[in-house]
XYZ file of C-alpha atoms in Angstrom:
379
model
C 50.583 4.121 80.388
C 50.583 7.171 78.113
C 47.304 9.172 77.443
C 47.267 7.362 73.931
C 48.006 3.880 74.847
C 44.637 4.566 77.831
C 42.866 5.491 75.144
C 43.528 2.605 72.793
C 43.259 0.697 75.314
C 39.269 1.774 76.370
C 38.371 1.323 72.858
C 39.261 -2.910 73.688
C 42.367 -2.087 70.498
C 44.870 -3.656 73.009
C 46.128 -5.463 70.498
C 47.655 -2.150 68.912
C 49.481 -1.396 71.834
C 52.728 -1.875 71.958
C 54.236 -5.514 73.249
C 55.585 -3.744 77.013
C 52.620 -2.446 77.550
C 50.215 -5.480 77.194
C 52.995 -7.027 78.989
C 52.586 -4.502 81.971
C 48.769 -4.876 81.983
C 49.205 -8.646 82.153
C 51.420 -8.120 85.303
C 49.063 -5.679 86.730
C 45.695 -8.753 85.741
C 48.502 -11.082 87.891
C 49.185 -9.623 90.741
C 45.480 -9.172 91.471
C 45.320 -12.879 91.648
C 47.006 -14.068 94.887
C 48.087 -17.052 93.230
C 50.475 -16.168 90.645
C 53.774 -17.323 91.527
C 57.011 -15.291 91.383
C 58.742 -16.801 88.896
C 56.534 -16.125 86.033
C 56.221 -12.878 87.012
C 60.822 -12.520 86.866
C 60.061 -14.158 83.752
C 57.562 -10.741 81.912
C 59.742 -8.520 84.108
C 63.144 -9.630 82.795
C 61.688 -9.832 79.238
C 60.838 -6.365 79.111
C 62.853 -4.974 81.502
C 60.336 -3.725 84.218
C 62.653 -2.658 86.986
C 61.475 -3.608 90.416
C 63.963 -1.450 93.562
C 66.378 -3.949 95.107
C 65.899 -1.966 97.831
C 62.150 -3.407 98.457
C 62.507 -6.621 100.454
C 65.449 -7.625 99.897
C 67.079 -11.159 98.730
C 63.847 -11.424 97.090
C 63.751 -12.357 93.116
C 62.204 -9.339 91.065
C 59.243 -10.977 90.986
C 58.498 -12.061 94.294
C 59.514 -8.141 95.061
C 56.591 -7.474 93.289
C 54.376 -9.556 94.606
C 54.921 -8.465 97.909
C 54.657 -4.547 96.942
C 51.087 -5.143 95.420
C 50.172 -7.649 98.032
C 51.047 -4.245 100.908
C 49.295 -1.460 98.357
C 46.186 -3.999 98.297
C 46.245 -3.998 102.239
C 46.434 0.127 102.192
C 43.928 0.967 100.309
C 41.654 -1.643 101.474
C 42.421 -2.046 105.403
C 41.020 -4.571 107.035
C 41.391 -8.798 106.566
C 40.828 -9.542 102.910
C 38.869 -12.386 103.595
C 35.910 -10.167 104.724
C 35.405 -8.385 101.259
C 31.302 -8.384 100.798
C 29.694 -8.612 97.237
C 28.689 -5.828 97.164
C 32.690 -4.710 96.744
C 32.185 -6.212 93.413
C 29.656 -3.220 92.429
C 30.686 0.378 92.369
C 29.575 2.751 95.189
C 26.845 4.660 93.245
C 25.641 1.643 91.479
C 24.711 -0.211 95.188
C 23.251 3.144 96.595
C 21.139 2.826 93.060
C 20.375 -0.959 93.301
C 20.205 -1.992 96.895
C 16.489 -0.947 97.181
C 14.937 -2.987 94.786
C 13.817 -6.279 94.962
C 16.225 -9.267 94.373
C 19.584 -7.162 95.231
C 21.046 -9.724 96.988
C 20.250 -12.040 94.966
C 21.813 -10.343 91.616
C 24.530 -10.008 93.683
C 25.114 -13.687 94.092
C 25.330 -13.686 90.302
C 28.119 -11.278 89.999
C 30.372 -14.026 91.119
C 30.755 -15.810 87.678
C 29.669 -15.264 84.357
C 26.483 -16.628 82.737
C 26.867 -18.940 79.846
C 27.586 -18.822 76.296
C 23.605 -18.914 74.803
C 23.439 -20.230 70.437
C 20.435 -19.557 69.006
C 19.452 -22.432 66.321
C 18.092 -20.791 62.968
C 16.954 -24.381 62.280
C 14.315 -26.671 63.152
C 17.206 -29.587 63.325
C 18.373 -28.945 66.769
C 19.196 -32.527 67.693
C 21.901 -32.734 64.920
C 23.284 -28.718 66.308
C 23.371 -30.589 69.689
C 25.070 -33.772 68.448
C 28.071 -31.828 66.253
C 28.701 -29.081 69.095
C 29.277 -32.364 71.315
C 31.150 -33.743 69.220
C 33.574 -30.545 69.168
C 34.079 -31.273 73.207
C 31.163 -28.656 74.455
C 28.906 -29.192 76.914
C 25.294 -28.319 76.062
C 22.029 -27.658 77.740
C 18.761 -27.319 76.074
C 16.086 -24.297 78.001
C 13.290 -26.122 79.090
C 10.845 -23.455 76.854
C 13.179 -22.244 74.617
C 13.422 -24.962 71.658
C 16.053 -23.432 69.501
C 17.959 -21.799 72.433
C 21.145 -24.057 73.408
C 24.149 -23.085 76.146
C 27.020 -24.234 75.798
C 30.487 -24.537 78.161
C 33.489 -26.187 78.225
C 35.741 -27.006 75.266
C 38.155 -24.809 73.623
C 36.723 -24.740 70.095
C 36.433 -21.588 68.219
C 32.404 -21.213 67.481
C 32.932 -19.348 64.723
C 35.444 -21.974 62.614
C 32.457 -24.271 63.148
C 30.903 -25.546 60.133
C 27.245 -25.111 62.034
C 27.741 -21.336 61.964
C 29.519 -20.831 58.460
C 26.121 -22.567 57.087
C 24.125 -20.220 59.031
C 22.919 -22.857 61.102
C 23.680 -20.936 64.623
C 23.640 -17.635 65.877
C 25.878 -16.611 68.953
C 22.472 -14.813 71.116
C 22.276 -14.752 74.608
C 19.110 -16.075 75.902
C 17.733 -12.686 77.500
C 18.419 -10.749 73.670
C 16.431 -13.831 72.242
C 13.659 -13.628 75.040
C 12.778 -9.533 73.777
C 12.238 -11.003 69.856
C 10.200 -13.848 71.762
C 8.377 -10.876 73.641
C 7.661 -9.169 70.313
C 5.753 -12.277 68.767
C 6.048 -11.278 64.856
C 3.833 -13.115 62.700
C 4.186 -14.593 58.894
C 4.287 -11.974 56.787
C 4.350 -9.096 58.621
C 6.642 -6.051 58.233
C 9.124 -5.106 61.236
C 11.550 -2.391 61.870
C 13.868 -3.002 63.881
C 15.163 0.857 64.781
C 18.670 0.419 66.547
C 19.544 -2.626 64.604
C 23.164 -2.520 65.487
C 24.878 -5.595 64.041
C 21.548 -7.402 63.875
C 21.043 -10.379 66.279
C 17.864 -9.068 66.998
C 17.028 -8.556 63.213
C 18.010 -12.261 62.504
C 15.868 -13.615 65.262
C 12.859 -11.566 64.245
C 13.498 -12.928 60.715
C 13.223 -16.371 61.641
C 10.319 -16.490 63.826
C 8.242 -14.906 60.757
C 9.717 -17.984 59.326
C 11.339 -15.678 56.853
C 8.505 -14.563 55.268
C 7.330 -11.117 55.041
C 10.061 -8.766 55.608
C 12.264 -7.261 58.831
C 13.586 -3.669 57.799
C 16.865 -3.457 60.200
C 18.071 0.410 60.669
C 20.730 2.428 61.743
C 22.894 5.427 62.363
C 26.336 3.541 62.028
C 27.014 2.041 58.315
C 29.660 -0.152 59.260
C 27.356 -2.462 61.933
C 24.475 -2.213 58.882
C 27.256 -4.116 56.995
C 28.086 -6.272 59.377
C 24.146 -7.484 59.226
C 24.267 -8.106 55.770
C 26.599 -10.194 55.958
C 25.000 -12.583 58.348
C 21.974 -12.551 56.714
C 23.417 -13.692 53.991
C 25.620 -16.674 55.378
C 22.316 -17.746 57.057
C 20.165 -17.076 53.655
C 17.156 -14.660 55.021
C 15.598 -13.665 51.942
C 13.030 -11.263 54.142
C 15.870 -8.765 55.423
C 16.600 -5.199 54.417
C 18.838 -2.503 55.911
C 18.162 1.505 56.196
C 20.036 4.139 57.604
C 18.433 5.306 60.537
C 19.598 8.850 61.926
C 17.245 8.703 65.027
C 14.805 11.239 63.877
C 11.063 11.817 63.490
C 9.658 8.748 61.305
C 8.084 10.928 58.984
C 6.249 10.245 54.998
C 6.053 6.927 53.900
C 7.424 5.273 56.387
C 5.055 6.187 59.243
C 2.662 4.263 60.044
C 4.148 1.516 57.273
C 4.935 -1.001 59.771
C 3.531 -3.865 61.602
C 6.063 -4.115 64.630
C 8.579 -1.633 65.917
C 11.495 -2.791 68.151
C 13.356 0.235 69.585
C 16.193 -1.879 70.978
C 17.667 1.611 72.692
C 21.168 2.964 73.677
C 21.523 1.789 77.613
C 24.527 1.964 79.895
C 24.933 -1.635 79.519
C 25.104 -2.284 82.954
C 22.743 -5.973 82.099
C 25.666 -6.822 80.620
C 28.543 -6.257 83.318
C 28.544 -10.104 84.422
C 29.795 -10.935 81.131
C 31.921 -8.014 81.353
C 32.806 -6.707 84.172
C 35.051 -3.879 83.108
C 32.079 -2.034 82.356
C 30.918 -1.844 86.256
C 34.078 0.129 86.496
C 33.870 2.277 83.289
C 30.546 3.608 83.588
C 29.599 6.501 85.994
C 26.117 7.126 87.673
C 26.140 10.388 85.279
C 26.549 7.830 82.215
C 23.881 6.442 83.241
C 21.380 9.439 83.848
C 22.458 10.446 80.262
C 20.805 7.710 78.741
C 17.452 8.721 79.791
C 16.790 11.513 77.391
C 18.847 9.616 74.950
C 15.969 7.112 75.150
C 13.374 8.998 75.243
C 13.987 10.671 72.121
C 14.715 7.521 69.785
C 11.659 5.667 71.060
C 9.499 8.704 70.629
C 11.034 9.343 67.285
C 10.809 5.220 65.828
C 6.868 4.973 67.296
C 5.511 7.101 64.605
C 6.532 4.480 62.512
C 4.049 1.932 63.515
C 0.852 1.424 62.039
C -2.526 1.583 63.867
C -3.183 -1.736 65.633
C 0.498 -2.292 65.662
C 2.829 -3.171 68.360
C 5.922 -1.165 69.259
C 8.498 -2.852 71.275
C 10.810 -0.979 73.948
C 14.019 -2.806 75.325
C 17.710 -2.214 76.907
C 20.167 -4.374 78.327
C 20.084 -2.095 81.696
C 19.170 -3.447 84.997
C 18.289 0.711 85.780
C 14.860 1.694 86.026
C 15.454 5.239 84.950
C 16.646 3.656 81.788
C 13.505 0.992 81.666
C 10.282 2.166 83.638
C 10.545 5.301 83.911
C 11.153 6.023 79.826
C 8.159 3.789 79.355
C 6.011 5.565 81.586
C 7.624 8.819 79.996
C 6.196 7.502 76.729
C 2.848 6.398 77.447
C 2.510 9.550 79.311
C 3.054 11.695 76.175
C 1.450 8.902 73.693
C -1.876 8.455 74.714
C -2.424 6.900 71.815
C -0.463 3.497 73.034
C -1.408 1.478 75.743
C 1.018 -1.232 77.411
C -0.045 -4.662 76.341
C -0.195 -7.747 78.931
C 2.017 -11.042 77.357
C 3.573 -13.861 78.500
C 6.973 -14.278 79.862
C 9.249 -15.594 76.879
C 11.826 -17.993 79.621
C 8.584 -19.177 81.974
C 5.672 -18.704 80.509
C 4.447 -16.274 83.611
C 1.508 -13.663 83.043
C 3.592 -10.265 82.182
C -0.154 -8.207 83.062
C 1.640 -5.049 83.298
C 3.418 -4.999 79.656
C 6.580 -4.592 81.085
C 9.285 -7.173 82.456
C 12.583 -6.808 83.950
C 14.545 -10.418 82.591
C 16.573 -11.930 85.188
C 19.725 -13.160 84.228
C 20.917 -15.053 87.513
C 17.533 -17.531 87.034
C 18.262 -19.079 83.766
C 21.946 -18.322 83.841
C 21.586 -15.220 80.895
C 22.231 -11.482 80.585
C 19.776 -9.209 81.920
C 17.388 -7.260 79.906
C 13.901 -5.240 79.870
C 11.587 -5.615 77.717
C 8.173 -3.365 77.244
C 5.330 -4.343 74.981
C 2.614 -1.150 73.330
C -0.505 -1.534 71.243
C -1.268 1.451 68.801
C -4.694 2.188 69.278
């Protein structure tokens, strides 16, 4: 693959590529899988002429060639009977050295193996009728035993968003961890929110509705193109009580400080809460991605909690499973803002005493992402 096409490729624009070269990547996706068989692989090799040596186990078919090439590369570079890989092979190096001492390791590892479900969030009180028309479109769906409007759903084939439920506004694709932090924040009626690193807006949306879309939910920031992206939704679900501001990351300064209610500083992570779902991303990032994050962090939330009024709450989450990019900024913050203190709630998905403020969600226990979440009161 040429330097271009890896490029194009990281930025997920594999559809630009050109038609060899997705072909080539599909081979390579294959031939991981032991049980691809060799004639569909003659088939993508004759099609675009991939040239496998005759000379390689001969009176063989191109693609059974192939096969067993890949098949003695795999037992090279990883000696040894395959059957003995542990899970922890299905974590980077660095991230196990980082992970392995804290509590529930082996467990998280366990969860690695598949990928959590597909979470809706309901942006109206008729769930029962949601639940009856996505059954009727051939998915399976569970309710969360404390989460009313919070639905999973598997199986089927049907394209959510064709679905009349979500061209009314009547669903929101959320996984139940990202609803869980604008559970965690507990807005009220009529109160003004900002939500800082807005991005496309689920969180906005979900903050929205639980103020029953009263008052009003200011979403910023720094990229224009995932503001517009929020407008949109809002509008196809009807919030009347959502705004969007540019948001460059700096100093809440003038009017805006102390203007606002709530503050949710959703920050920049290394995603790594995220790598069941997808899994690339335990390959892509590096520890060092991950140690940059921390002053990344540090700055926005210190920047955004200027911006919330005495008495207020300010709101500090990531979809990291790191604590250098959850606990430690916190402490960070408090340490240099005496004037918040971390406030004790209850956990969103059980309903557990959070006494310390702060809570590291657990995807593999209701089947979810994994995200932290860390509650402040302004003095």
């Amino acid at each position: 693959m040429a330097p271009e096409e890896a490029e194009c490729f990281a930025r997920g624009e594999a559809w630009k590529l050109p038609e060899e070269v997705v072909a080539r990547m599909v081979i390579g996706a294959w031939l991981l899988e032991d049980y691809v068989p060799g004639e569909m692989l003659d088939s993508l090799a004759g099609r675009y002429r991939i040239a496998v040596p005759a000379a390689a186990f001969p009176g063989l078919p191109p693609g059974e060639r192939l096969l067993r090439i890949v098949r003695g590369l795999r037992a090279a570079w990883q000696p040894g009977d395959q059957g003995e890989l542990t899970l922890s092979e299905l974590l980077p190096g660095w991230a196990v050295e980082r992970l392995r001492p804290l509590p529930g390791y082996e467990a998280y590892l366990e969860t690695l193996a598949s990928r959590p479900w597909l979470w809706l969030r309901c942006q109206t009180s008729g769930v029962e009728r949601v639940r009856r028309e996505l059954e009727a479109a051939g998915l399976t769906v569970r309710s969360h035993p404390r989460v009313a409007r919070a639905l999973a759903v598997t199986g089927g084939t049907v394209n959510l968003y064709t679905l009349e439920l979500y061209r009314q506004g009547l669903i929101e694709v959320q996984d139940l961890a990202s609803q869980a932090i604008a559970l965690a924040a507990a807005p009220r009626r009529g109160q003004r929110w900002f939500d800082a690193c807005a991005g496309a807006g689920g969180k906005t949306l979900a903050l929205a509705e639980l103020m029953e879309r009263t008052g009003t939910v200011v979403a910023g920031d720094i990229r224009a193109y995932k503001l517009e992206d929020l407008r949109k939704r809002a509008r196809r679900a009807g919030f009347p009580n959502i705004m969007t501001r540019p948001w460059d990351g700096k100093k809440i300064s003038g009017r805006q400080a102390a203007n606002f209610d709530g503050v949710l500083v959703d920050a920049p992570c290394s995603c790594s809460g995220v790598w069941r779902r997808n899994p690339d991303g335990r390959w892509s990032t590096s520890a060092a991605d991950v140690d940059a994050m921390f002053p990344i962090q540090r700055e926005v939330l210190h920047n955004a909690a200027p911006a919330v009024r005495p008495g207020g709450v300010l709101i500090y989450a990531t979809c990291s499973i790191f604590p250098s990019e959850n606990e430690a900024v916190a402490a960070d913050f408090l340490a240099a803002h005496p004037e918040f203190t971390p406030e004790a709630f209850a956990h969103p998905l059980t309903g557990a005493p959070v006494a310390s403020g702060m809570l590291a969600i657990d995807g593999g226990e209701d089947n979810s992402d994994s995200m932290f979440v860390a509650r402040f009161r302004r003095r």
